[in-house]
C-alpha cells in the first residue's frame, strides 16, 4: 500500500493506492478510483468493496478531510479529482481505459466530473447517488426559503451529477438502495422519492430519447416503484420483455450508426417494442440493494456496468 499527498492549488490531497497488478487475479490490472461520500474517508470508506473484489484501488480524501487540506467546494473538489486522475495515469501508469470510477453518495459529483472530463475512462459505478442537490436541499429547509435555497445551491454548491453524467459516453451502473433515508425527498419507504430514480431517468432520456418517450417512460417508472426483486421480476414479466430481441435491435443500430449517444433507436419500433427496450435498458443500468444509505456495499453487488 502506498500513501502520498499531492499539491492542488496550494492545498494537499491525501491519497492511498493498493496495487494488485502483480497478482493472479485479472481484475487487478484495472484501477478503481473511489470517491467517498460526505464524512467519508478512504481509510474506512467505500474502498473496501473493490479491494475485496480484487481490483487495484486508489482512494483519496476530499479537501478538508483527514490529511487533505482546503475546503470542499465544488470547484475545489473537481480540481482535486483532476489531480487524482492525473496521478493514476502519469505516476501509477494506468491507461484511462483501465480505470473505473466508483462513487458513493455525494462522491457522485467528482466521479461524474471525471467521467465527463476524461471520456476514455472505462466505466462508472454510482452507489446511493443522486441527480441534483437542489431537491435534497429543499427537503430540509423551510418551504418559504425555496427561492433562496435554490439560488444559493445553484451559485455555490451546484452538484449537477446528471448533467455531468450525460456528457459521458461509456458504461454506467447505478446502485439504488431501497431503504435510503438520505437521498429520498420524503421518507425512506417512499422509493419513488429516491433521487437515484431521477438520475437513471435523465441518463436514459438523454441516451435513448425515442425509447424513453411517453410510453417507455411510463413503464420504467412502474418498474422503479418495485421495492423488491419479486416485484421487479413481476413487472418485467408482465411486459413480456424479449431480451434477445432487445439486444438485436440495439446491436443493429450501433453497427449502422456508431456508438455515440444520443441514439434515435426506437423510431421505427412499435409502442410495445419501445416499452420492452425501455425496461431492458433500465434493468441493465440500475440494480437495487435492499439497505439504508450507509450500509457497506457487499462485494457481490460490485459489478462492472453492462455494455453492448
CSV table of N, CA and C in Angstrom, one decimal, residues 196-291:
chain,number,residue,atom,x,y,z
A,196,UNK,N,-32.1,8.7,-6.9
A,196,UNK,CA,-31.4,7.8,-7.9
A,196,UNK,C,-32.3,7.5,-9.1
A,197,UNK,N,-33.6,7.5,-8.8
A,197,UNK,CA,-34.5,7.3,-9.9
A,197,UNK,C,-34.4,8.4,-11.0
A,198,UNK,N,-34.3,9.6,-10.5
A,198,UNK,CA,-34.2,10.7,-11.4
A,198,UNK,C,-32.9,10.7,-12.2
A,199,UNK,N,-31.8,10.2,-11.5
A,199,UNK,CA,-30.5,10.1,-12.2
A,199,UNK,C,-30.6,9.1,-13.3
A,200,UNK,N,-31.3,7.9,-13.1
A,200,UNK,CA,-31.5,6.9,-14.1
A,200,UNK,C,-32.3,7.5,-15.3
A,201,UNK,N,-33.4,8.1,-14.9
A,201,UNK,CA,-34.4,8.6,-16.0
A,201,UNK,C,-33.7,9.6,-16.9
A,202,UNK,N,-32.9,10.5,-16.3
A,202,UNK,CA,-32.3,11.6,-17.1
A,202,UNK,C,-31.2,11.0,-18.0
A,203,UNK,N,-30.5,10.0,-17.4
A,203,UNK,CA,-29.5,9.3,-18.3
A,203,UNK,C,-30.1,8.6,-19.4
A,204,UNK,N,-31.1,7.8,-19.2
A,204,UNK,CA,-31.8,7.1,-20.3
A,204,UNK,C,-32.5,8.0,-21.3
A,205,UNK,N,-33.1,9.1,-20.8
A,205,UNK,CA,-33.8,10.0,-21.7
A,205,UNK,C,-32.7,10.7,-22.6
A,206,UNK,N,-31.6,11.0,-22.0
A,206,UNK,CA,-30.5,11.6,-22.9
A,206,UNK,C,-30.0,10.6,-23.9
A,207,UNK,N,-29.7,9.4,-23.5
A,207,UNK,CA,-29.1,8.4,-24.4
A,207,UNK,C,-30.1,7.8,-25.4
A,208,UNK,N,-31.3,7.6,-24.9
A,208,UNK,CA,-32.3,6.9,-25.8
A,208,UNK,C,-33.6,7.7,-25.8
A,209,UNK,N,-33.6,8.9,-26.4
A,209,UNK,CA,-34.8,9.7,-26.3
A,209,UNK,C,-36.0,9.2,-26.9
A,210,UNK,N,-35.9,8.4,-28.0
A,210,UNK,CA,-37.1,7.8,-28.7
A,210,UNK,C,-37.7,6.7,-27.8
A,211,UNK,N,-36.8,5.9,-27.3
A,211,UNK,CA,-37.3,4.8,-26.4
A,211,UNK,C,-37.9,5.3,-25.2
A,212,UNK,N,-37.3,6.4,-24.6
A,212,UNK,CA,-37.8,6.9,-23.4
A,212,UNK,C,-38.8,8.0,-23.5
A,213,UNK,N,-39.6,8.0,-24.7
A,213,UNK,CA,-40.7,8.9,-24.8
A,213,UNK,C,-41.8,8.4,-23.9
A,214,UNK,N,-43.0,9.0,-24.0
A,214,UNK,CA,-44.1,8.8,-23.1
A,214,UNK,C,-44.3,7.4,-22.6
A,215,UNK,N,-44.4,6.4,-23.6
A,215,UNK,CA,-44.8,5.1,-23.3
A,215,UNK,C,-43.6,4.4,-22.5
A,216,UNK,N,-42.4,4.6,-23.0
A,216,UNK,CA,-41.3,4.0,-22.3
A,216,UNK,C,-41.0,4.5,-20.9
A,217,UNK,N,-41.2,5.8,-20.8
A,217,UNK,CA,-41.0,6.5,-19.5
A,217,UNK,C,-42.0,5.9,-18.5
A,218,UNK,N,-43.3,5.7,-18.9
A,218,UNK,CA,-44.3,5.2,-18.0
A,218,UNK,C,-44.0,3.9,-17.5
A,219,UNK,N,-43.5,2.9,-18.3
A,219,UNK,CA,-43.2,1.6,-17.8
A,219,UNK,C,-42.0,1.5,-17.0
A,220,UNK,N,-41.0,2.4,-17.3
A,220,UNK,CA,-39.8,2.4,-16.4
A,220,UNK,C,-40.2,3.0,-15.0
A,221,UNK,N,-41.1,3.9,-15.0
A,221,UNK,CA,-41.5,4.4,-13.6
A,221,UNK,C,-42.2,3.4,-12.9
A,222,UNK,N,-43.0,2.6,-13.6
A,222,UNK,CA,-43.7,1.4,-12.9
A,222,UNK,C,-42.7,0.5,-12.3
A,223,UNK,N,-41.6,0.2,-13.1
A,223,UNK,CA,-40.6,-0.7,-12.7
A,223,UNK,C,-39.8,-0.2,-11.5
A,224,UNK,N,-39.6,1.2,-11.5
A,224,UNK,CA,-38.9,1.8,-10.4
A,224,UNK,C,-39.7,1.8,-9.1
A,225,UNK,N,-41.0,1.7,-9.2
A,225,UNK,CA,-41.8,1.6,-8.0
A,225,UNK,C,-41.6,0.3,-7.2
A,226,UNK,N,-41.1,-0.7,-7.9
A,226,UNK,CA,-40.8,-2.0,-7.2
A,226,UNK,C,-39.8,-1.9,-6.1
A,227,UNK,N,-40.1,-2.4,-5.0
A,227,UNK,CA,-39.1,-2.3,-3.8
A,227,UNK,C,-38.5,-3.6,-3.5
A,228,UNK,N,-38.8,-4.7,-4.3
A,228,UNK,CA,-38.2,-6.0,-4.0
A,228,UNK,C,-37.9,-6.7,-5.4
A,229,UNK,N,-37.1,-7.7,-5.3
A,229,UNK,CA,-36.7,-8.4,-6.6
A,229,UNK,C,-38.0,-9.1,-7.1
A,230,UNK,N,-38.8,-9.6,-6.3
A,230,UNK,CA,-40.1,-10.2,-6.7
A,230,UNK,C,-41.0,-9.3,-7.5
A,231,UNK,N,-41.1,-8.1,-7.0
A,231,UNK,CA,-41.9,-7.1,-7.7
A,231,UNK,C,-41.3,-6.7,-9.0
A,232,UNK,N,-40.0,-6.5,-9.0
A,232,UNK,CA,-39.3,-6.1,-10.2
A,232,UNK,C,-39.5,-7.2,-11.3
A,233,UNK,N,-39.3,-8.5,-10.9
A,233,UNK,CA,-39.5,-9.6,-11.9
A,233,UNK,C,-40.9,-9.6,-12.4
A,234,UNK,N,-41.9,-9.4,-11.5
A,234,UNK,CA,-43.3,-9.4,-11.9
A,234,UNK,C,-43.6,-8.4,-13.0
A,235,UNK,N,-43.1,-7.2,-12.8
A,235,UNK,CA,-43.3,-6.1,-13.8
A,235,UNK,C,-42.6,-6.4,-15.1
A,236,UNK,N,-41.4,-6.9,-15.0
A,236,UNK,CA,-40.6,-7.2,-16.2
A,236,UNK,C,-41.3,-8.3,-17.0
A,237,UNK,N,-41.8,-9.3,-16.3
A,237,UNK,CA,-42.5,-10.4,-16.9
A,237,UNK,C,-43.9,-9.9,-17.5
A,238,UNK,N,-44.5,-9.0,-16.9
A,238,UNK,CA,-45.8,-8.6,-17.3
A,238,UNK,C,-45.7,-7.9,-18.7
A,239,UNK,N,-44.6,-7.2,-18.9
A,239,UNK,CA,-44.4,-6.5,-20.2
A,239,UNK,C,-43.7,-7.4,-21.2
A,240,UNK,N,-43.5,-8.7,-20.9
A,240,UNK,CA,-43.0,-9.7,-21.8
A,240,UNK,C,-41.8,-9.2,-22.6
A,241,UNK,N,-40.8,-8.8,-21.8
A,241,UNK,CA,-39.5,-8.3,-22.4
A,241,UNK,C,-38.7,-9.4,-23.0
A,242,UNK,N,-38.5,-9.4,-24.3
A,242,UNK,CA,-37.7,-10.4,-25.0
A,242,UNK,C,-36.3,-9.8,-25.1
A,243,UNK,N,-35.4,-10.3,-24.3
A,243,UNK,CA,-34.1,-9.7,-24.1
A,243,UNK,C,-33.2,-10.0,-25.4
A,244,UNK,N,-33.4,-11.1,-26.1
A,244,UNK,CA,-32.6,-11.4,-27.3
A,244,UNK,C,-33.0,-10.4,-28.4
A,245,UNK,N,-34.3,-10.1,-28.5
A,245,UNK,CA,-34.8,-9.1,-29.4
A,245,UNK,C,-34.3,-7.7,-29.1
A,246,UNK,N,-34.3,-7.3,-27.9
A,246,UNK,CA,-33.8,-6.0,-27.5
A,246,UNK,C,-32.3,-5.9,-27.8
A,247,UNK,N,-31.5,-6.9,-27.5
A,247,UNK,CA,-30.1,-6.9,-27.9
A,247,UNK,C,-29.9,-6.8,-29.4
A,248,UNK,N,-30.7,-7.5,-30.1
A,248,UNK,CA,-30.6,-7.5,-31.6
A,248,UNK,C,-30.8,-6.1,-32.1
A,249,UNK,N,-31.9,-5.4,-31.6
A,249,UNK,CA,-32.2,-4.1,-32.1
A,249,UNK,C,-31.1,-3.1,-31.8
A,250,UNK,N,-30.6,-3.2,-30.5
A,250,UNK,CA,-29.6,-2.2,-30.1
A,250,UNK,C,-28.3,-2.5,-30.9
A,251,UNK,N,-27.9,-3.7,-31.1
A,251,UNK,CA,-26.7,-4.0,-31.8
A,251,UNK,C,-26.7,-3.6,-33.3
A,252,UNK,N,-27.9,-3.8,-33.8
A,252,UNK,CA,-28.1,-3.4,-35.2
A,252,UNK,C,-27.9,-1.9,-35.4
A,253,UNK,N,-28.5,-1.2,-34.4
A,253,UNK,CA,-28.4,0.3,-34.5
A,253,UNK,C,-27.0,0.7,-34.3
A,254,UNK,N,-26.3,0.1,-33.4
A,254,UNK,CA,-24.9,0.5,-33.1
A,254,UNK,C,-24.0,0.2,-34.3
A,255,UNK,N,-24.3,-0.9,-35.0
A,255,UNK,CA,-23.5,-1.3,-36.1
A,255,UNK,C,-23.7,-0.3,-37.3
A,256,UNK,N,-24.9,0.2,-37.4
A,256,UNK,CA,-25.2,1.1,-38.5
A,256,UNK,C,-24.8,2.6,-38.2
A,257,UNK,N,-25.0,3.0,-37.0
A,257,UNK,CA,-24.9,4.4,-36.7
A,257,UNK,C,-23.7,4.8,-35.8
A,258,UNK,N,-23.0,3.7,-35.2
A,258,UNK,CA,-21.9,4.0,-34.3
A,258,UNK,C,-22.4,4.1,-32.8
A,259,UNK,N,-21.4,4.2,-31.9
A,259,UNK,CA,-21.7,4.1,-30.5
A,259,UNK,C,-22.1,5.4,-29.8
A,260,UNK,N,-21.9,6.5,-30.4
A,260,UNK,CA,-22.0,7.8,-29.7
A,260,UNK,C,-23.5,8.1,-29.4
A,261,UNK,N,-23.8,8.5,-28.2
A,261,UNK,CA,-25.1,8.9,-27.8
A,261,UNK,C,-25.3,10.4,-28.0
A,262,UNK,N,-26.6,10.9,-28.2
A,262,UNK,CA,-27.8,10.1,-28.1
A,262,UNK,C,-28.1,9.3,-29.3
A,263,UNK,N,-28.9,8.2,-29.1
A,263,UNK,CA,-29.3,7.3,-30.2
A,263,UNK,C,-30.8,7.6,-30.5
A,264,UNK,N,-31.1,7.4,-31.8
A,264,UNK,CA,-32.5,7.6,-32.3
A,264,UNK,C,-33.2,6.2,-32.4
A,265,UNK,N,-32.6,5.2,-31.8
A,265,UNK,CA,-33.2,3.8,-31.9
A,265,UNK,C,-34.6,3.9,-31.3
A,266,UNK,N,-35.5,3.2,-31.9
A,266,UNK,CA,-36.9,3.1,-31.5
A,266,UNK,C,-37.8,3.9,-32.4
A,267,UNK,N,-37.3,4.6,-33.3
A,267,UNK,CA,-38.2,5.4,-34.2
A,267,UNK,C,-39.1,4.5,-35.0
A,268,UNK,N,-38.6,3.4,-35.5
A,268,UNK,CA,-39.3,2.5,-36.4
A,268,UNK,C,-39.8,1.2,-35.6
A,269,UNK,N,-40.0,1.4,-34.3
A,269,UNK,CA,-40.4,0.2,-33.5
A,269,UNK,C,-41.8,0.5,-32.9
A,270,UNK,N,-42.6,-0.6,-32.7
A,270,UNK,CA,-43.9,-0.4,-32.2
A,270,UNK,C,-43.9,0.1,-30.7
A,271,UNK,N,-45.0,0.6,-30.3
A,271,UNK,CA,-45.1,1.1,-28.9
A,271,UNK,C,-44.6,0.0,-27.9
A,272,UNK,N,-45.1,-1.2,-28.1
A,272,UNK,CA,-44.7,-2.3,-27.2
A,272,UNK,C,-43.2,-2.6,-27.3
A,273,UNK,N,-42.7,-2.5,-28.5
A,273,UNK,CA,-41.3,-2.7,-28.7
A,273,UNK,C,-40.5,-1.6,-27.9
A,274,UNK,N,-40.9,-0.4,-28.0
A,274,UNK,CA,-40.2,0.7,-27.2
A,274,UNK,C,-40.3,0.4,-25.7
A,275,UNK,N,-41.4,0.0,-25.3
A,275,UNK,CA,-41.6,-0.4,-23.8
A,275,UNK,C,-40.7,-1.5,-23.4
A,276,UNK,N,-40.5,-2.5,-24.2
A,276,UNK,CA,-39.6,-3.6,-23.9
A,276,UNK,C,-38.2,-3.0,-23.8
A,277,UNK,N,-37.8,-2.2,-24.8
A,277,UNK,CA,-36.4,-1.7,-24.8
A,277,UNK,C,-36.2,-0.8,-23.6
A,278,UNK,N,-37.2,0.0,-23.2
A,278,UNK,CA,-37.1,0.9,-22.1
A,278,UNK,C,-36.8,0.1,-20.8
A,279,UNK,N,-37.6,-1.0,-20.6
A,279,UNK,CA,-37.4,-1.8,-19.4
A,279,UNK,C,-36.1,-2.6,-19.4
A,280,UNK,N,-35.7,-3.1,-20.6
A,280,UNK,CA,-34.4,-3.8,-20.7
A,280,UNK,C,-33.3,-2.9,-20.4
A,281,UNK,N,-33.3,-1.6,-20.9
A,281,UNK,CA,-32.2,-0.7,-20.6
A,281,UNK,C,-32.2,-0.3,-19.1
A,282,UNK,N,-33.4,-0.1,-18.6
A,282,UNK,CA,-33.5,0.3,-17.2
A,282,UNK,C,-32.8,-0.7,-16.3
A,283,UNK,N,-33.2,-2.0,-16.5
A,283,UNK,CA,-32.7,-3.1,-15.7
A,283,UNK,C,-31.1,-3.2,-15.9
A,284,UNK,N,-30.6,-2.9,-17.0
A,284,UNK,CA,-29.2,-3.0,-17.3
A,284,UNK,C,-28.4,-1.9,-16.6
A,285,UNK,N,-29.1,-0.7,-16.4
A,285,UNK,CA,-28.4,0.4,-15.8
A,285,UNK,C,-28.6,0.7,-14.3
A,286,UNK,N,-29.5,0.0,-13.7
A,286,UNK,CA,-29.8,0.2,-12.3
A,286,UNK,C,-30.1,-1.1,-11.6
A,287,UNK,N,-29.3,-1.3,-10.5
A,287,UNK,CA,-29.5,-2.5,-9.7
A,287,UNK,C,-29.9,-2.0,-8.3
A,288,UNK,N,-30.8,-2.8,-7.7
A,288,UNK,CA,-31.3,-2.5,-6.3
A,288,UNK,C,-30.5,-3.2,-5.3
A,289,UNK,N,-30.3,-2.5,-4.1
A,289,UNK,CA,-29.6,-3.1,-3.0
A,289,UNK,C,-30.5,-2.8,-1.8
A,290,UNK,N,-31.1,-3.8,-1.1
A,290,UNK,CA,-32.0,-3.6,-0.1
A,290,UNK,C,-31.3,-3.2,1.2
A,291,UNK,N,-31.0,-1.9,1.4
A,291,UNK,CA,-30.3,-1.4,2.5
A,291,UNK,C,-30.5,0.1,2.7
